[in-house]
PDB file of C-alpha atoms in Angstrom:
ATOM      1  CA  MET Y 457     -88.957  58.965  58.010  1.00  0.00           C
ATOM      2  CA  SER Y 458     -91.695  59.966  60.444  1.00  0.00           C
ATOM      3  CA  PRO Y 459     -95.337  59.840  59.273  1.00  0.00           C
ATOM      4  CA  GLY Y 460     -95.543  63.637  59.587  1.00  0.00           C
ATOM      5  CA  THR Y 461     -92.497  64.118  57.383  1.00  0.00           C
ATOM      6  CA  PHE Y 462     -93.668  61.531  54.858  1.00  0.00           C
ATOM      7  CA  PHE Y 463     -97.172  62.948  54.477  1.00  0.00           C
ATOM      8  CA  SER Y 464     -95.891  66.546  54.351  1.00  0.00           C
ATOM      9  CA  ALA Y 465     -93.501  65.561  51.558  1.00  0.00           C
ATOM     10  CA  LEU Y 466     -96.059  63.607  49.528  1.00  0.00           C
ATOM     11  CA  PRO Y 467     -97.909  66.591  47.953  1.00  0.00           C
ATOM     12  CA  VAL Y 468     -94.553  68.141  47.073  1.00  0.00           C
ATOM     13  CA  ALA Y 469     -93.408  64.900  45.415  1.00  0.00           C
ATOM     14  CA  LEU Y 470     -96.748  64.396  43.640  1.00  0.00           C
ATOM     15  CA  ALA Y 471     -97.278  67.821  42.056  1.00  0.00           C
ATOM     16  CA  PRO Y 472     -94.417  67.741  39.505  1.00  0.00           C
ATOM     17  CA  LEU Y 473     -95.541  64.292  38.317  1.00  0.00           C
ATOM     18  CA  LEU Y 474     -98.883  65.729  37.197  1.00  0.00           C
ATOM     19  CA  PRO Y 475     -99.695  67.893  34.199  1.00  0.00           C
ATOM     20  CA  ALA Y 476    -100.156  71.578  35.096  1.00  0.00           C
ATOM     21  CA  GLU Y 477    -103.966  71.389  34.970  1.00  0.00           C
ATOM     22  CA  LEU Y 478    -104.002  68.686  37.690  1.00  0.00           C
ATOM     23  CA  ARG Y 479    -101.566  70.271  40.149  1.00  0.00           C
ATOM     24  CA  ALA Y 480    -104.184  72.438  41.902  1.00  0.00           C
ATOM     25  CA  PHE Y 481    -105.394  69.726  44.270  1.00  0.00           C
ATOM     26  CA  ASP Y 482    -106.475  70.213  47.857  1.00  0.00           C
ATOM     27  CA  HIS Y 483    -105.022  67.863  50.454  1.00  0.00           C
ATOM     28  CA  ARG Y 484    -105.621  67.084  54.091  1.00  0.00           C
ATOM     29  CA  ARG Y 485    -104.434  64.560  56.624  1.00  0.00           C
ATOM     30  CA  GLY Y 486    -106.883  61.988  57.869  1.00  0.00           C
ATOM     31  CA  PHE Y 487    -106.702  60.057  61.101  1.00  0.00           C
ATOM     32  CA  GLY Y 488    -103.663  57.850  61.367  1.00  0.00           C
ATOM     33  CA  ARG Y 489    -101.311  57.436  58.462  1.00  0.00           C
ATOM     34  CA  LEU Y 490    -103.276  58.785  55.535  1.00  0.00           C
ATOM     35  CA  LEU Y 491    -103.523  61.762  53.247  1.00  0.00           C
ATOM     36  CA  LYS Y 492    -106.446  62.698  51.007  1.00  0.00           C
ATOM     37  CA  PHE Y 493    -106.290  64.673  47.746  1.00  0.00           C
ATOM     38  CA  ASP Y 494    -109.322  66.142  45.994  1.00  0.00           C
ATOM     39  CA  TYR Y 495    -110.352  68.589  43.309  1.00  0.00           C
ATOM     40  CA  GLY Y 496    -113.085  70.520  45.094  1.00  0.00           C
ATOM     41  CA  HIS Y 497    -115.238  67.534  46.109  1.00  0.00           C
ATOM     42  CA  PRO Y 498    -113.867  65.976  49.316  1.00  0.00           C
ATOM     43  CA  GLY Y 499    -116.319  63.054  49.083  1.00  0.00           C
ATOM     44  CA  VAL Y 500    -114.489  61.963  45.919  1.00  0.00           C
ATOM     45  CA  HIS Y 501    -110.816  61.905  46.756  1.00  0.00           C
ATOM     46  CA  TYR Y 502    -107.547  60.149  46.077  1.00  0.00           C
ATOM     47  CA  GLU Y 503    -105.901  58.655  49.094  1.00  0.00           C
ATOM     48  CA  ALA Y 504    -102.563  57.359  50.304  1.00  0.00           C
ATOM     49  CA  TRP Y 505    -102.969  55.207  53.406  1.00  0.00           C
ATOM     50  CA  HIS Y 506    -100.132  53.392  55.129  1.00  0.00           C
ATOM     51  CA  HIS Y 507    -101.342  50.181  56.758  1.00  0.00           C
ATOM     52  CA  THR Y 508     -98.756  49.569  59.459  1.00  0.00           C
ATOM     53  CA  SER Y 509    -100.207  46.195  60.463  1.00  0.00           C
ATOM     54  CA  THR Y 510     -99.507  44.726  57.018  1.00  0.00           C
ATOM     55  CA  GLY Y 511     -96.596  46.928  55.939  1.00  0.00           C
ATOM     56  CA  ARG Y 512     -98.471  48.012  52.812  1.00  0.00           C
ATOM     57  CA  MET Y 513     -99.397  51.331  51.249  1.00  0.00           C
ATOM     58  CA  GLU Y 514    -102.852  51.750  49.756  1.00  0.00           C
ATOM     59  CA  VAL Y 515    -103.349  54.269  46.966  1.00  0.00           C
ATOM     60  CA  GLY Y 516    -106.533  54.890  45.072  1.00  0.00           C
ATOM     61  CA  LEU Y 517    -109.755  56.749  44.561  1.00  0.00           C
ATOM     62  CA  HIS Y 518    -112.267  56.728  47.416  1.00  0.00           C
ATOM     63  CA  LEU Y 519    -115.941  57.580  46.937  1.00  0.00           C
ATOM     64  CA  GLU Y 520    -117.095  58.675  50.390  1.00  0.00           C
ATOM     65  CA  GLY Y 521    -119.860  61.140  49.586  1.00  0.00           C
ATOM     66  CA  ALA Y 522    -123.621  60.710  49.495  1.00  0.00           C
ATOM     67  CA  PRO Y 523    -124.615  57.116  48.634  1.00  0.00           C
ATOM     68  CA  GLN Y 524    -126.442  58.056  45.400  1.00  0.00           C
ATOM     69  CA  ALA Y 525    -123.516  60.151  44.165  1.00  0.00           C
ATOM     70  CA  ASN Y 526    -121.102  57.365  45.068  1.00  0.00           C
ATOM     71  CA  GLN Y 527    -123.235  54.874  43.159  1.00  0.00           C
ATOM     72  CA  ARG Y 528    -123.240  57.059  40.025  1.00  0.00           C
ATOM     73  CA  VAL Y 529    -119.457  57.352  40.015  1.00  0.00           C
ATOM     74  CA  TYR Y 530    -119.079  53.643  40.760  1.00  0.00           C
ATOM     75  CA  GLU Y 531    -121.290  52.796  37.755  1.00  0.00           C
ATOM     76  CA  LEU Y 532    -119.282  55.183  35.581  1.00  0.00           C
ATOM     77  CA  LEU Y 533    -116.017  53.526  36.626  1.00  0.00           C
ATOM     78  CA  ARG Y 534    -117.444  50.028  36.326  1.00  0.00           C
ATOM     79  CA  GLY Y 535    -118.522  50.815  32.760  1.00  0.00           C
ATOM     80  CA  ARG Y 536    -114.982  51.951  31.915  1.00  0.00           C
ATOM     81  CA  ILE Y 537    -113.074  49.321  33.928  1.00  0.00           C
ATOM     82  CA  VAL Y 538    -111.350  47.748  30.895  1.00  0.00           C
ATOM     83  CA  GLU Y 539    -109.994  51.156  29.908  1.00  0.00           C
ATOM     84  CA  VAL Y 540    -109.036  51.955  33.520  1.00  0.00           C
ATOM     85  CA  LYS Y 541    -107.201  48.644  33.937  1.00  0.00           C
ATOM     86  CA  ARG Y 542    -104.969  49.445  30.944  1.00  0.00           C
ATOM     87  CA  SER Y 543    -103.315  52.170  33.044  1.00  0.00           C
ATOM     88  CA  LEU Y 544    -104.029  50.698  36.474  1.00  0.00           C
ATOM     89  CA  PRO Y 545    -103.635  46.918  36.034  1.00  0.00           C
ATOM     90  CA  HIS Y 546    -103.541  46.178  39.776  1.00  0.00           C
ATOM     91  CA  ALA Y 547    -106.555  48.330  40.688  1.00  0.00           C
ATOM     92  CA  GLU Y 548    -109.597  46.733  42.280  1.00  0.00           C
ATOM     93  CA  LEU Y 549    -113.046  48.360  42.269  1.00  0.00           C
ATOM     94  CA  GLU Y 550    -115.205  47.396  45.224  1.00  0.00           C
ATOM     95  CA  PRO Y 551    -117.935  48.516  47.604  1.00  0.00           C
ATOM     96  CA  TRP Y 552    -116.504  49.496  50.925  1.00  0.00           C
ATOM     97  CA  ASP Y 553    -118.123  50.518  54.217  1.00  0.00           C
ATOM     98  CA  LYS Y 554    -121.140  52.858  54.672  1.00  0.00           C
ATOM     99  CA  GLY Y 555    -122.228  52.896  51.018  1.00  0.00           C
ATOM    100  CA  TRP Y 556    -118.756  53.927  49.922  1.00  0.00           C
ATOM    101  CA  PHE Y 557    -116.675  52.538  47.059  1.00  0.00           C
ATOM    102  CA  ARG Y 558    -113.007  52.484  46.245  1.00  0.00           C
ATOM    103  CA  LEU Y 559    -110.766  51.807  43.269  1.00  0.00           C
ATOM    104  CA  TYR Y 560    -107.402  50.998  44.793  1.00  0.00           C
ATOM    105  CA  GLU Y 561    -104.308  48.878  45.025  1.00  0.00           C
ATOM    106  CA  THR Y 562    -101.758  48.169  47.710  1.00  0.00           C
ATOM    107  CA  PHE Y 563     -98.030  47.659  47.495  1.00  0.00           C
ATOM    108  CA  ARG Y 564     -95.298  46.668  49.885  1.00  0.00           C
ATOM    109  CA  ALA Y 565     -94.120  49.572  52.059  1.00  0.00           C
ATOM    110  CA  PRO Y 566     -92.943  48.226  55.419  1.00  0.00           C
ATOM    111  CA  VAL Y 567     -91.346  51.581  56.314  1.00  0.00           C
ATOM    112  CA  LEU Y 568     -91.912  55.175  55.325  1.00  0.00           C
ATOM    113  CA  ASN Y 569     -88.757  56.089  53.439  1.00  0.00           C
ATOM    114  CA  ALA Y 570     -87.729  57.790  50.179  1.00  0.00           C
ATOM    115  CA  ALA Y 571     -88.555  54.692  48.122  1.00  0.00           C
ATOM    116  CA  ALA Y 572     -92.058  54.501  49.630  1.00  0.00           C
ATOM    117  CA  LEU Y 573     -92.532  58.238  49.065  1.00  0.00           C
ATOM    118  CA  ASN Y 574     -91.507  58.055  45.400  1.00  0.00           C
ATOM    119  CA  GLY Y 575     -93.561  54.917  44.759  1.00  0.00           C
ATOM    120  CA  THR Y 576     -96.623  56.421  46.412  1.00  0.00           C
ATOM    121  CA  ALA Y 577     -96.318  59.687  44.466  1.00  0.00           C
ATOM    122  CA  GLU Y 578     -95.844  57.832  41.170  1.00  0.00           C
ATOM    123  CA  ARG Y 579     -98.855  55.569  41.723  1.00  0.00           C
ATOM    124  CA  LEU Y 580    -101.054  58.459  42.857  1.00  0.00           C
ATOM    125  CA  ALA Y 581    -100.059  60.430  39.769  1.00  0.00           C
ATOM    126  CA  THR Y 582    -101.119  57.515  37.565  1.00  0.00           C
ATOM    127  CA  TYR Y 583    -104.466  57.225  39.375  1.00  0.00           C
ATOM    128  CA  ILE Y 584    -105.127  60.945  39.057  1.00  0.00           C
ATOM    129  CA  GLN Y 585    -104.105  61.164  35.396  1.00  0.00           C
ATOM    130  CA  THR Y 586    -106.190  58.110  34.521  1.00  0.00           C
ATOM    131  CA  LEU Y 587    -109.310  58.843  36.555  1.00  0.00           C
ATOM    132  CA  GLN Y 588    -109.676  62.608  36.749  1.00  0.00           C
ATOM    133  CA  PRO Y 589    -110.663  62.934  33.054  1.00  0.00           C
ATOM    134  CA  ILE Y 590    -113.293  60.218  33.575  1.00  0.00           C
ATOM    135  CA  LEU Y 591    -114.605  61.930  36.703  1.00  0.00           C
ATOM    136  CA  GLY Y 592    -114.938  65.133  34.688  1.00  0.00           C
ATOM    137  CA  GLU Y 593    -117.581  63.341  32.587  1.00  0.00           C
ATOM    138  CA  ARG Y 594    -120.020  62.989  35.470  1.00  0.00           C
TER     139      ARG Y 594
END
């Protein structure tokens, strides 16, 4: 499957995996092989990023807004990490580039195919359902 086809199909595959109140996400393609999903705050977004060099897909929450806002959300997530890890056992929370943070995991996806699409949508749905209620507390 081409990257264009894969990333066009991802929002369609993701939406039915979410409860109705979380289906109204915005999405946009980034540079390369990635797609970002947000709920009105693009600096705080969920992301699917295919790393061709390693044959892995990254999914997670990226905090790429103002440094102080990023820090507040990072502290919120850090304080709830035990709870978060119950639903997202492979997630890692870390500082990342330019005062940003991310809570993410990667999984094997050497090619963009139906299995990678379904796995990506399922993992993103779990991230969104786990984290969006927490983010609503900020």
